[in-house]
Amino acid sequence: MVTASREFQVMAKPIGAICNLDCHYCYYLKKEYLYPKGESFRMSDDLLEKYITQHIEASPKPLISFAWHGGEPTILGLDYFHKIVALQRKHQPPGRRIVNGIQTNGTLLDKEWCCFLAAEGFYVGLSLDGPQKLHDQYRVTKGQKPTYKEVMRAYKLLKQHKVHCDLLCVVHNQNVYYPTQVYRFFKEIGVEYLQFLPLVERLNDGKGGVSLQTVPAEAFGQFLCTVFDEWVRHDVGRIVVQIFDETARPALGMEHALCIFRETCGDVVIVEHNGDFYSCDHFVDPEHRLGNIQETHLGELLESPAQRNFGLAKRDTLPRYCRECEVRAMCNGGCPKDRFIRTPDGEEGLNYLCAGYKRFFTHSREHLQKLASLWQEGRPLEQLMQMVRAEDAKAAPQTGRNDPCPCGSGKKYKRCCLGKVSAQP
C-alpha cells in the first residue's frame, strides 16, 4: 500500500469513452479506439473494488474524494452506482469521510437517479452551453438531434431534489459572442456554481492551427470581461464563477485549486475502464499510459518519477515571455495541452489562449484585489458590488434617472444602481 504525498484527483472512467451523445467538440469519444474493437468498456466488479480500495489507501487526507467521469457514466445504470457506494462503505476507514462527484450530460437522469444522488450527497457536474439555440449547436445525440430540453429537464429535477449542481458551459466559436445572453440565461435558471471551459481543438498541421469550433482567444477574453463586469456589480456572493474564484486566489495568498492555473500539474489523473492509468484527461495516449492498477498500486503510479516529471514539465518549459509576464501568478502558462503557439519573440510553448487570459486578468485585477482586501479585513464580500457601483456613478455623473444604467444591466438607472448607490453607508 502506498499513500500519496499530496492530494490528488482521479477522473475514473468506469465506462471508458462510451457515451449516448455525439457532441461535435468532444475530445474523449475517440479514446474508444485505443482499445480493441468489441471490448467491453464496463469496469468489472472485481476491478471496481480494487480501484476503490487503492484510491482510499492512496488518499493522504481525512476526506476521500471520488470523481466518476466518461464518456457518460450514467450509462452504467443506477444499480452500478449503488454498488459503488456499497463498496466505499465496505472499505471506508474509521474516522474518514468519502464524497462523490459525477460528471454527466444529464439526458439519462430521472427521479430515481436524483433521489439517489441527493441521498448519497453526490456533487453533480452538468454540461449546458447556454440558451437552447447555442447549446444545441454542438451538443447532440448520436442521431444528431438536439439535447437542450432533456438537459433542462435533468437540471430542474436536480434542483427539485436539492442536489449540489455545478453547471459546465463549454465556450466555443458560437456562444462566445453572446456573453451577456449566456450569463443572464444561467442567472435566470438559478445557477449557483458555474464553470466556463474554453474549447481549444488543435489541428495536426504543424502550424499551431485550430478547428473552426475553437473559441478565438481574444473573443474568449472579451467574453470573460463582459461576464465579470456584470457579476462584480450584481452577483458577488450569489453566484460562484470558477474562473473568477481562481483569479482572486493569488491576491488572497492562496494556491490555485484548478490544475490548469497551478505552477505545476500532474495531480489530476485518469483510471480507465480496464485499470489503465494516464497522466491527465487531455493526455490519454500511449505515451502517457504509465501503467495499470491491476499490476501497480494507484499510489505508486501517482508517486512515480514519470508522473512527477509530467507535472514539473509545466513549470520547467514555461517560455521566458510567460516567466516575465505581470499576470503570471494568475495562470502560470495555463494548461499544457494549449501551449502550442509561439511567443512574440519566436519561442515555442505559449498558450493559445494567452491573449484572452491576459486581457481578462488585467481587466479584473483591480476589483479582485479589493475583494481580497475585504476578505482579509473580515468584511462582507458583497460590499465590493457597492464599491463598484459607486465608481460607476462617479464616472457617469450625468446619468439621468430614466437613462440606461451605466453598469450595463439593461435596466433604467433608477431601477438599478441609483438606489443601491444611494443606500450605501
Tab-separated table of C-alpha atoms in Angstrom:
chain	number	residue	atom	x	y	z
A	1	MET	CA	0.000	0.000	0.000
A	2	VAL	CA	1.312	3.439	-0.988
A	3	THR	CA	-0.193	6.665	0.327
A	4	ALA	CA	0.290	9.662	-1.966
A	5	SER	CA	2.410	12.513	-0.636
A	6	ARG	CA	-0.099	15.106	-1.835
A	7	GLU	CA	-3.798	15.449	-2.564
A	8	PHE	CA	-4.915	14.165	-5.952
A	9	GLN	CA	-7.995	13.699	-8.093
A	10	VAL	CA	-8.743	10.658	-10.218
A	11	MET	CA	-11.146	11.007	-13.093
A	12	ALA	CA	-12.379	7.433	-13.003
A	13	LYS	CA	-13.799	6.177	-16.308
A	14	PRO	CA	-15.827	3.057	-15.425
A	15	ILE	CA	-17.470	3.136	-18.880
A	16	GLY	CA	-14.427	4.472	-20.731
A	17	ALA	CA	-15.238	6.800	-23.610
A	18	ILE	CA	-18.667	5.316	-24.312
A	19	CYS	CA	-21.408	7.955	-24.464
A	20	ASN	CA	-25.013	8.229	-25.614
A	21	LEU	CA	-24.331	11.636	-27.192
A	22	ASP	CA	-22.193	12.741	-30.109
A	23	CYS	CA	-21.150	16.239	-29.083
A	24	HIS	CA	-19.231	17.654	-32.024
A	25	TYR	CA	-16.375	19.014	-29.931
A	26	CYS	CA	-15.894	16.065	-27.560
A	27	TYR	CA	-12.211	15.143	-27.371
A	28	TYR	CA	-12.784	11.925	-25.437
A	29	LEU	CA	-15.056	9.937	-27.770
A	30	LYS	CA	-12.152	8.876	-29.959
A	31	LYS	CA	-10.319	7.357	-26.958
A	32	GLU	CA	-12.520	4.299	-27.530
A	33	TYR	CA	-10.174	3.418	-30.399
A	34	LEU	CA	-7.225	2.966	-28.040
A	35	TYR	CA	-8.785	-0.379	-27.135
A	36	PRO	CA	-9.630	-3.495	-29.206
A	37	LYS	CA	-12.850	-3.406	-31.165
A	38	GLY	CA	-15.638	-5.238	-29.379
A	39	GLU	CA	-14.050	-4.923	-25.943
A	40	SER	CA	-16.448	-4.366	-23.044
A	41	PHE	CA	-15.984	-0.894	-21.613
A	42	ARG	CA	-17.818	-1.669	-18.385
A	43	MET	CA	-15.380	-1.773	-15.463
A	44	SER	CA	-15.723	-5.217	-13.912
A	45	ASP	CA	-16.927	-5.613	-10.345
A	46	ASP	CA	-13.567	-7.005	-9.216
A	47	LEU	CA	-11.637	-4.133	-10.772
A	48	LEU	CA	-14.099	-1.577	-9.407
A	49	GLU	CA	-13.487	-2.864	-5.875
A	50	LYS	CA	-9.731	-2.900	-6.436
A	51	TYR	CA	-9.822	0.696	-7.667
A	52	ILE	CA	-11.948	1.909	-4.749
A	53	THR	CA	-9.668	0.147	-2.253
A	54	GLN	CA	-6.490	1.567	-3.795
A	55	HIS	CA	-7.969	5.059	-4.028
A	56	ILE	CA	-8.831	5.004	-0.328
A	57	GLU	CA	-5.384	3.659	0.567
A	58	ALA	CA	-3.624	6.310	-1.552
A	59	SER	CA	-5.620	9.264	-0.212
A	60	PRO	CA	-3.499	11.293	2.257
A	61	LYS	CA	-6.268	13.356	3.892
A	62	PRO	CA	-9.274	12.509	6.099
A	63	LEU	CA	-11.594	13.496	3.232
A	64	ILE	CA	-11.518	10.992	0.340
A	65	SER	CA	-12.940	12.304	-2.952
A	66	PHE	CA	-14.064	10.191	-5.896
A	67	ALA	CA	-14.922	11.618	-9.333
A	68	TRP	CA	-16.846	9.500	-11.860
A	69	HIS	CA	-16.449	10.510	-15.494
A	70	GLY	CA	-16.783	9.126	-19.004
A	71	GLY	CA	-17.960	9.037	-21.677
A	72	GLU	CA	-21.276	9.156	-19.909
A	73	PRO	CA	-21.137	7.321	-16.550
A	74	THR	CA	-24.926	7.106	-16.099
A	75	ILE	CA	-24.987	4.597	-18.987
A	76	LEU	CA	-23.833	2.066	-16.384
A	77	GLY	CA	-27.201	2.312	-14.671
A	78	LEU	CA	-28.217	3.212	-11.148
A	79	ASP	CA	-27.540	-0.265	-9.738
A	80	TYR	CA	-23.863	0.146	-10.649
A	81	PHE	CA	-23.646	3.306	-8.552
A	82	HIS	CA	-25.423	1.619	-5.657
A	83	LYS	CA	-22.610	-0.919	-5.892
A	84	ILE	CA	-20.019	1.878	-5.858
A	85	VAL	CA	-21.281	3.398	-2.608
A	86	ALA	CA	-21.676	-0.039	-1.030
A	87	LEU	CA	-18.038	-0.845	-1.811
A	88	GLN	CA	-16.942	2.532	-0.483
A	89	ARG	CA	-18.747	1.880	2.807
A	90	LYS	CA	-17.230	-1.596	2.986
A	91	HIS	CA	-13.681	-0.203	2.758
A	92	GLN	CA	-14.165	3.190	4.439
A	93	PRO	CA	-11.631	3.588	7.264
A	94	PRO	CA	-12.945	4.722	10.669
A	95	GLY	CA	-12.925	8.483	11.139
A	96	ARG	CA	-12.651	9.272	7.436
A	97	ARG	CA	-15.271	10.706	5.090
A	98	ILE	CA	-15.956	9.799	1.444
A	99	VAL	CA	-17.573	12.136	-1.075
A	100	ASN	CA	-18.510	11.511	-4.694
A	101	GLY	CA	-18.801	13.655	-7.784
A	102	ILE	CA	-20.195	12.697	-11.160
A	103	GLN	CA	-19.892	14.496	-14.493
A	104	THR	CA	-22.921	13.937	-16.734
A	105	ASN	CA	-24.751	15.211	-19.791
A	106	GLY	CA	-27.943	14.707	-17.789
A	107	THR	CA	-30.029	13.102	-20.515
A	108	LEU	CA	-30.469	9.797	-18.645
A	109	LEU	CA	-31.266	11.265	-15.233
A	110	ASP	CA	-34.727	10.695	-13.783
A	111	LYS	CA	-36.438	10.995	-10.409
A	112	GLU	CA	-34.903	7.754	-9.119
A	113	TRP	CA	-31.412	8.899	-10.070
A	114	CYS	CA	-31.900	12.275	-8.404
A	115	CYS	CA	-33.229	10.702	-5.184
A	116	PHE	CA	-30.081	8.556	-5.066
A	117	LEU	CA	-27.728	11.458	-5.801
A	118	ALA	CA	-29.388	13.563	-3.108
A	119	ALA	CA	-29.411	10.789	-0.511
A	120	GLU	CA	-25.731	9.950	-1.099
A	121	GLY	CA	-24.599	13.590	-1.225
A	122	PHE	CA	-23.179	13.450	-4.747
A	123	TYR	CA	-21.791	16.589	-6.360
A	124	VAL	CA	-23.035	16.746	-9.934
A	125	GLY	CA	-21.383	18.499	-12.856
A	126	LEU	CA	-23.948	19.081	-15.599
A	127	SER	CA	-22.978	20.195	-19.093
A	128	LEU	CA	-25.061	23.052	-20.519
A	129	ASP	CA	-23.772	25.538	-23.094
A	130	GLY	CA	-26.317	28.317	-22.594
A	131	PRO	CA	-29.715	29.067	-24.161
A	132	GLN	CA	-31.295	26.457	-26.406
A	133	LYS	CA	-30.026	27.757	-29.740
A	134	LEU	CA	-26.435	27.954	-28.507
A	135	HIS	CA	-26.480	24.691	-26.560
A	136	ASP	CA	-27.883	22.722	-29.482
A	137	GLN	CA	-25.171	23.913	-31.865
A	138	TYR	CA	-22.871	21.073	-30.846
A	139	ARG	CA	-24.412	19.029	-28.028
A	140	VAL	CA	-26.462	16.462	-29.954
A	141	THR	CA	-27.417	12.784	-29.864
A	142	LYS	CA	-25.942	10.009	-32.000
A	143	GLY	CA	-28.785	10.782	-34.413
A	144	GLN	CA	-27.766	14.469	-34.429
A	145	LYS	CA	-30.875	15.540	-32.533
A	146	PRO	CA	-30.765	18.467	-30.051
A	147	THR	CA	-30.431	17.775	-26.320
A	148	TYR	CA	-31.317	21.090	-24.650
A	149	LYS	CA	-34.791	20.051	-23.471
A	150	GLU	CA	-33.505	16.831	-21.922
A	151	VAL	CA	-30.681	18.622	-20.128
A	152	MET	CA	-33.015	21.279	-18.766
A	153	ARG	CA	-35.385	18.550	-17.575
A	154	ALA	CA	-32.468	16.990	-15.700
A	155	TYR	CA	-31.386	20.336	-14.252
A	156	LYS	CA	-34.879	21.019	-12.901
A	157	LEU	CA	-35.010	17.550	-11.341
A	158	LEU	CA	-31.631	18.057	-9.685
A	159	LYS	CA	-32.754	21.418	-8.306
A	160	GLN	CA	-36.041	19.916	-7.130
A	161	HIS	CA	-34.165	17.238	-5.183
A	162	LYS	CA	-31.635	19.765	-3.839
A	163	VAL	CA	-28.645	18.047	-5.421
A	164	HIS	CA	-25.476	20.174	-5.463
A	165	CYS	CA	-25.182	21.015	-9.151
A	166	ASP	CA	-22.272	22.735	-10.895
A	167	LEU	CA	-23.062	23.826	-14.450
A	168	LEU	CA	-20.265	23.492	-17.008
A	169	CYS	CA	-20.511	25.687	-20.087
A	170	VAL	CA	-18.110	24.975	-22.947
A	171	VAL	CA	-17.297	28.307	-24.599
A	172	HIS	CA	-16.903	27.765	-28.340
A	173	ASN	CA	-16.927	29.771	-31.548
A	174	GLN	CA	-20.697	30.311	-31.361
A	175	ASN	CA	-21.694	31.204	-27.791
A	176	VAL	CA	-18.519	33.245	-27.167
A	177	TYR	CA	-20.099	36.191	-28.987
A	178	TYR	CA	-23.134	36.260	-26.664
A	179	PRO	CA	-21.615	36.653	-23.184
A	180	THR	CA	-24.428	38.733	-21.698
A	181	GLN	CA	-27.125	36.472	-23.127
A	182	VAL	CA	-25.342	33.339	-21.907
A	183	TYR	CA	-24.644	34.645	-18.402
A	184	ARG	CA	-28.137	36.051	-17.866
A	185	PHE	CA	-29.616	32.761	-19.021
A	186	PHE	CA	-27.731	30.979	-16.263
A	187	LYS	CA	-28.822	33.612	-13.746
A	188	GLU	CA	-32.456	33.231	-14.789
A	189	ILE	CA	-32.438	29.473	-14.224
A	190	GLY	CA	-30.982	29.945	-10.748
A	191	VAL	CA	-27.427	28.694	-11.205
A	192	GLU	CA	-25.215	28.911	-8.107
A	193	TYR	CA	-21.977	27.330	-9.384
A	194	LEU	CA	-20.759	27.979	-12.911
A	195	GLN	CA	-17.716	26.964	-14.935
A	196	PHE	CA	-16.695	28.322	-18.318
A	197	LEU	CA	-14.496	25.858	-20.224
A	198	PRO	CA	-12.839	27.287	-23.358
A	199	LEU	CA	-12.871	24.934	-26.338
A	200	VAL	CA	-9.449	24.550	-27.943
A	201	GLU	CA	-9.084	21.909	-30.670
A	202	ARG	CA	-5.618	21.747	-32.129
A	203	LEU	CA	-5.071	20.715	-35.740
A	204	ASN	CA	-2.179	18.459	-36.629
A	205	ASP	CA	-0.926	20.882	-39.267
A	206	GLY	CA	2.416	21.699	-37.656
A	207	LYS	CA	1.472	25.387	-37.675
A	208	GLY	CA	-0.463	25.734	-34.431
A	209	GLY	CA	-3.767	25.745	-36.286
A	210	VAL	CA	-7.103	25.150	-34.570
A	211	SER	CA	-10.528	23.888	-35.648
A	212	LEU	CA	-13.350	26.184	-36.707
A	213	GLN	CA	-15.221	25.266	-33.495
A	214	THR	CA	-12.363	26.535	-31.337
A	215	VAL	CA	-13.016	29.709	-29.375
A	216	PRO	CA	-10.942	32.670	-30.645
A	217	ALA	CA	-8.550	33.695	-27.879
A	218	GLU	CA	-9.333	37.428	-27.940
A	219	ALA	CA	-13.053	36.749	-28.072
A	220	PHE	CA	-12.780	34.471	-25.037
A	221	GLY	CA	-11.044	37.247	-23.134
A	222	GLN	CA	-13.817	39.688	-24.026
A	223	PHE	CA	-16.428	37.078	-23.049
A	224	LEU	CA	-14.901	36.776	-19.575
A	225	CYS	CA	-14.575	40.555	-19.178
A	226	THR	CA	-18.223	41.115	-20.088
A	227	VAL	CA	-19.483	38.427	-17.723
A	228	PHE	CA	-17.182	39.661	-14.958
A	229	ASP	CA	-18.450	43.232	-15.307
A	230	GLU	CA	-21.998	42.080	-14.618
A	231	TRP	CA	-21.012	39.601	-11.895
A	232	VAL	CA	-18.931	42.129	-9.956
A	233	ARG	CA	-21.849	44.583	-9.878
A	234	HIS	CA	-24.715	42.214	-9.148
A	235	ASP	CA	-23.739	38.668	-8.203
A	236	VAL	CA	-20.793	38.605	-5.783
A	237	GLY	CA	-21.715	36.158	-3.039
A	238	ARG	CA	-24.660	34.837	-5.051
A	239	ILE	CA	-23.041	33.014	-7.938
A	240	VAL	CA	-19.673	31.274	-7.789
A	241	VAL	CA	-17.928	31.513	-11.159
A	242	GLN	CA	-14.945	29.189	-11.037
A	243	ILE	CA	-12.505	31.263	-13.076
A	244	PHE	CA	-13.267	34.405	-11.046
A	245	ASP	CA	-12.616	32.481	-7.853
A	246	GLU	CA	-9.342	31.171	-9.275
A	247	THR	CA	-8.232	34.597	-10.484
A	248	ALA	CA	-8.708	36.015	-6.985
A	249	ARG	CA	-6.618	33.353	-5.263
A	250	PRO	CA	-3.157	34.922	-5.767
A	251	ALA	CA	-4.380	38.185	-4.224
A	252	LEU	CA	-5.671	36.156	-1.266
A	253	GLY	CA	-2.335	34.400	-0.866
A	254	MET	CA	-3.942	31.079	-1.767
A	255	GLU	CA	-2.710	28.334	-4.075
A	256	HIS	CA	-4.800	27.692	-7.165
A	257	ALA	CA	-7.355	24.913	-6.783
A	258	LEU	CA	-7.699	24.415	-10.543
A	259	CYS	CA	-4.870	22.403	-12.086
A	260	ILE	CA	-4.593	24.476	-15.271
A	261	PHE	CA	-3.552	27.552	-13.263
A	262	ARG	CA	-1.147	25.895	-10.847
A	263	GLU	CA	2.588	26.279	-11.276
A	264	THR	CA	2.907	22.523	-11.700
A	265	CYS	CA	0.297	19.908	-12.541
A	266	GLY	CA	0.038	16.116	-12.574
A	267	ASP	CA	-2.377	15.717	-9.647
A	268	VAL	CA	-5.481	15.052	-11.793
A	269	VAL	CA	-5.094	11.631	-13.375
A	270	ILE	CA	-7.158	9.073	-15.269
A	271	VAL	CA	-8.066	5.489	-14.472
A	272	GLU	CA	-9.734	3.893	-17.488
A	273	HIS	CA	-12.310	1.105	-17.532
A	274	ASN	CA	-9.646	-1.627	-17.634
A	275	GLY	CA	-7.406	-0.070	-14.966
A	276	ASP	CA	-5.050	1.809	-17.285
A	277	PHE	CA	-3.518	4.868	-15.614
A	278	TYR	CA	-2.880	8.018	-17.677
A	279	SER	CA	-1.162	11.235	-16.649
A	280	CYS	CA	-4.080	13.554	-17.485
A	281	ASP	CA	-7.513	13.632	-19.112
A	282	HIS	CA	-6.031	15.582	-22.021
A	283	PHE	CA	-3.105	13.201	-22.443
A	284	VAL	CA	-4.834	9.835	-22.760
A	285	ASP	CA	-2.447	8.318	-25.292
A	286	PRO	CA	0.138	5.525	-25.356
A	287	GLU	CA	2.957	7.911	-24.399
A	288	HIS	CA	1.222	8.932	-21.175
A	289	ARG	CA	-0.046	5.492	-20.158
A	290	LEU	CA	2.111	4.863	-17.089
A	291	GLY	CA	0.744	1.504	-16.042
A	292	ASN	CA	-2.341	-0.337	-14.836
A	293	ILE	CA	-3.708	-0.507	-11.302
A	294	GLN	CA	-4.133	-4.270	-11.650
A	295	GLU	CA	-0.343	-4.510	-11.796
A	296	THR	CA	0.855	-1.409	-9.918
A	297	HIS	CA	-0.848	0.241	-6.952
A	298	LEU	CA	-2.527	3.566	-7.679
A	299	GLY	CA	-0.383	5.259	-5.047
A	300	GLU	CA	2.816	4.069	-6.725
A	301	LEU	CA	1.658	5.387	-10.079
A	302	LEU	CA	0.804	8.771	-8.568
A	303	GLU	CA	4.261	8.944	-6.962
A	304	SER	CA	6.147	7.574	-9.970
A	305	PRO	CA	9.016	9.627	-11.461
A	306	ALA	CA	7.230	9.697	-14.818
A	307	GLN	CA	4.127	11.312	-13.291
A	308	ARG	CA	6.207	13.749	-11.244
A	309	ASN	CA	8.162	14.764	-14.349
A	310	PHE	CA	4.924	15.230	-16.282
A	311	GLY	CA	3.727	17.696	-13.652
A	312	LEU	CA	7.032	19.552	-13.339
A	313	ALA	CA	7.359	19.989	-17.094
A	314	LYS	CA	4.580	22.582	-16.985
A	315	ARG	CA	6.793	24.884	-14.909
A	316	ASP	CA	10.124	23.936	-16.409
A	317	THR	CA	9.102	24.539	-20.040
A	318	LEU	CA	7.439	27.896	-19.443
A	319	PRO	CA	8.655	30.399	-22.080
A	320	ARG	CA	10.550	33.496	-20.986
A	321	TYR	CA	7.649	35.651	-22.228
A	322	CYS	CA	5.432	33.937	-19.605
A	323	ARG	CA	8.028	33.969	-16.827
A	324	GLU	CA	8.285	37.754	-17.169
A	325	CYS	CA	4.522	38.360	-17.516
A	326	GLU	CA	2.905	40.675	-14.957
A	327	VAL	CA	-0.069	38.327	-14.520
A	328	ARG	CA	1.881	35.081	-14.480
A	329	ALA	CA	0.634	34.179	-10.974
A	330	MET	CA	-2.917	34.082	-12.256
A	331	CYS	CA	-2.347	31.345	-14.853
A	332	ASN	CA	1.260	30.044	-14.784
A	333	GLY	CA	1.056	29.422	-18.507
A	334	GLY	CA	-2.308	27.654	-18.463
A	335	CYS	CA	-2.968	24.053	-19.438
A	336	PRO	CA	-0.033	22.330	-21.211
A	337	LYS	CA	-2.401	20.940	-23.848
A	338	ASP	CA	-2.977	24.504	-25.099
A	339	ARG	CA	0.671	25.613	-25.120
A	340	PHE	CA	1.387	25.152	-28.799
A	341	ILE	CA	1.864	28.620	-30.325
A	342	ARG	CA	4.938	30.875	-30.341
A	343	THR	CA	5.652	33.895	-28.190
A	344	PRO	CA	6.158	37.311	-29.862
A	345	ASP	CA	9.907	36.662	-29.854
A	346	GLY	CA	9.509	33.252	-31.507
A	347	GLU	CA	9.864	30.886	-28.542
A	348	GLU	CA	7.634	27.809	-28.569
A	349	GLY	CA	5.219	26.908	-25.794
A	350	LEU	CA	2.878	29.900	-25.484
A	351	ASN	CA	-0.703	29.132	-24.554
A	352	TYR	CA	-3.161	29.551	-27.430
A	353	LEU	CA	-5.497	31.393	-25.025
A	354	CYS	CA	-2.790	33.748	-23.728
A	355	ALA	CA	-4.163	36.925	-25.314
A	356	GLY	CA	-7.631	36.268	-23.922
A	357	TYR	CA	-6.460	35.301	-20.456
A	358	LYS	CA	-4.131	38.284	-20.231
A	359	ARG	CA	-6.916	40.644	-21.225
A	360	PHE	CA	-9.238	39.246	-18.586
A	361	PHE	CA	-6.651	39.046	-15.804
A	362	THR	CA	-5.606	42.654	-16.410
A	363	HIS	CA	-9.221	43.802	-16.612
A	364	SER	CA	-10.341	42.105	-13.386
A	365	ARG	CA	-7.206	42.520	-11.264
A	366	GLU	CA	-8.064	45.818	-9.547
A	367	HIS	CA	-11.533	44.703	-8.464
A	368	LEU	CA	-10.284	41.313	-7.267
A	369	GLN	CA	-7.576	42.969	-5.193
A	370	LYS	CA	-10.332	44.951	-3.483
A	371	LEU	CA	-12.213	41.702	-2.953
A	372	ALA	CA	-9.107	40.245	-1.303
A	373	SER	CA	-8.856	43.281	0.992
A	374	LEU	CA	-12.466	42.858	2.089
A	375	TRP	CA	-11.827	39.202	2.866
A	376	GLN	CA	-8.649	39.965	4.823
A	377	GLU	CA	-10.459	42.626	6.845
A	378	GLY	CA	-13.319	40.265	7.624
A	379	ARG	CA	-15.866	42.420	5.829
A	380	PRO	CA	-18.718	41.057	3.660
A	381	LEU	CA	-17.533	40.350	0.119
A	382	GLU	CA	-20.830	41.719	-1.177
A	383	GLN	CA	-19.553	45.213	-0.329
A	384	LEU	CA	-17.458	45.002	-3.479
A	385	MET	CA	-20.638	45.444	-5.524
A	386	GLN	CA	-21.425	48.686	-3.703
A	387	MET	CA	-17.892	49.930	-4.259
A	388	VAL	CA	-18.008	49.239	-7.991
A	389	ARG	CA	-21.442	50.855	-8.384
A	390	ALA	CA	-20.169	53.948	-6.588
A	391	GLU	CA	-17.261	54.116	-9.041
A	392	ASP	CA	-19.749	53.827	-11.906
A	393	ALA	CA	-21.815	56.674	-10.510
A	394	LYS	CA	-18.764	58.939	-10.243
A	395	ALA	CA	-17.676	58.063	-13.763
A	396	ALA	CA	-21.116	58.874	-15.168
A	397	PRO	CA	-22.428	61.814	-13.101
A	398	GLN	CA	-24.797	62.986	-15.852
A	399	THR	CA	-26.796	59.747	-15.911
A	400	GLY	CA	-30.496	60.562	-15.610
A	401	ARG	CA	-32.970	58.535	-13.611
A	402	ASN	CA	-34.566	57.182	-16.786
A	403	ASP	CA	-31.309	56.626	-18.685
A	404	PRO	CA	-29.811	53.138	-19.133
A	405	CYS	CA	-27.808	52.198	-16.051
A	406	PRO	CA	-24.046	52.613	-16.639
A	407	CYS	CA	-23.428	49.170	-15.127
A	408	GLY	CA	-24.724	47.583	-18.330
A	409	SER	CA	-27.652	45.684	-16.786
A	410	GLY	CA	-30.071	46.994	-19.428
A	411	LYS	CA	-32.343	48.452	-16.761
A	412	LYS	CA	-33.097	52.107	-16.175
A	413	TYR	CA	-30.675	53.813	-13.770
A	414	LYS	CA	-33.472	54.482	-11.236
A	415	ARG	CA	-34.407	50.788	-11.168
A	416	CYS	CA	-30.851	49.544	-10.877
A	417	CYS	CA	-27.796	51.166	-9.322
A	418	LEU	CA	-29.205	54.580	-8.361
A	419	GLY	CA	-30.985	53.262	-5.279
A	420	LYS	CA	-28.180	50.879	-4.409
A	421	VAL	CA	-25.543	53.616	-4.532
A	422	SER	CA	-27.746	55.964	-2.521
A	423	ALA	CA	-28.246	53.290	0.127
A	424	GLN	CA	-24.514	52.927	0.846
A	425	PRO	CA	-23.348	53.902	4.344
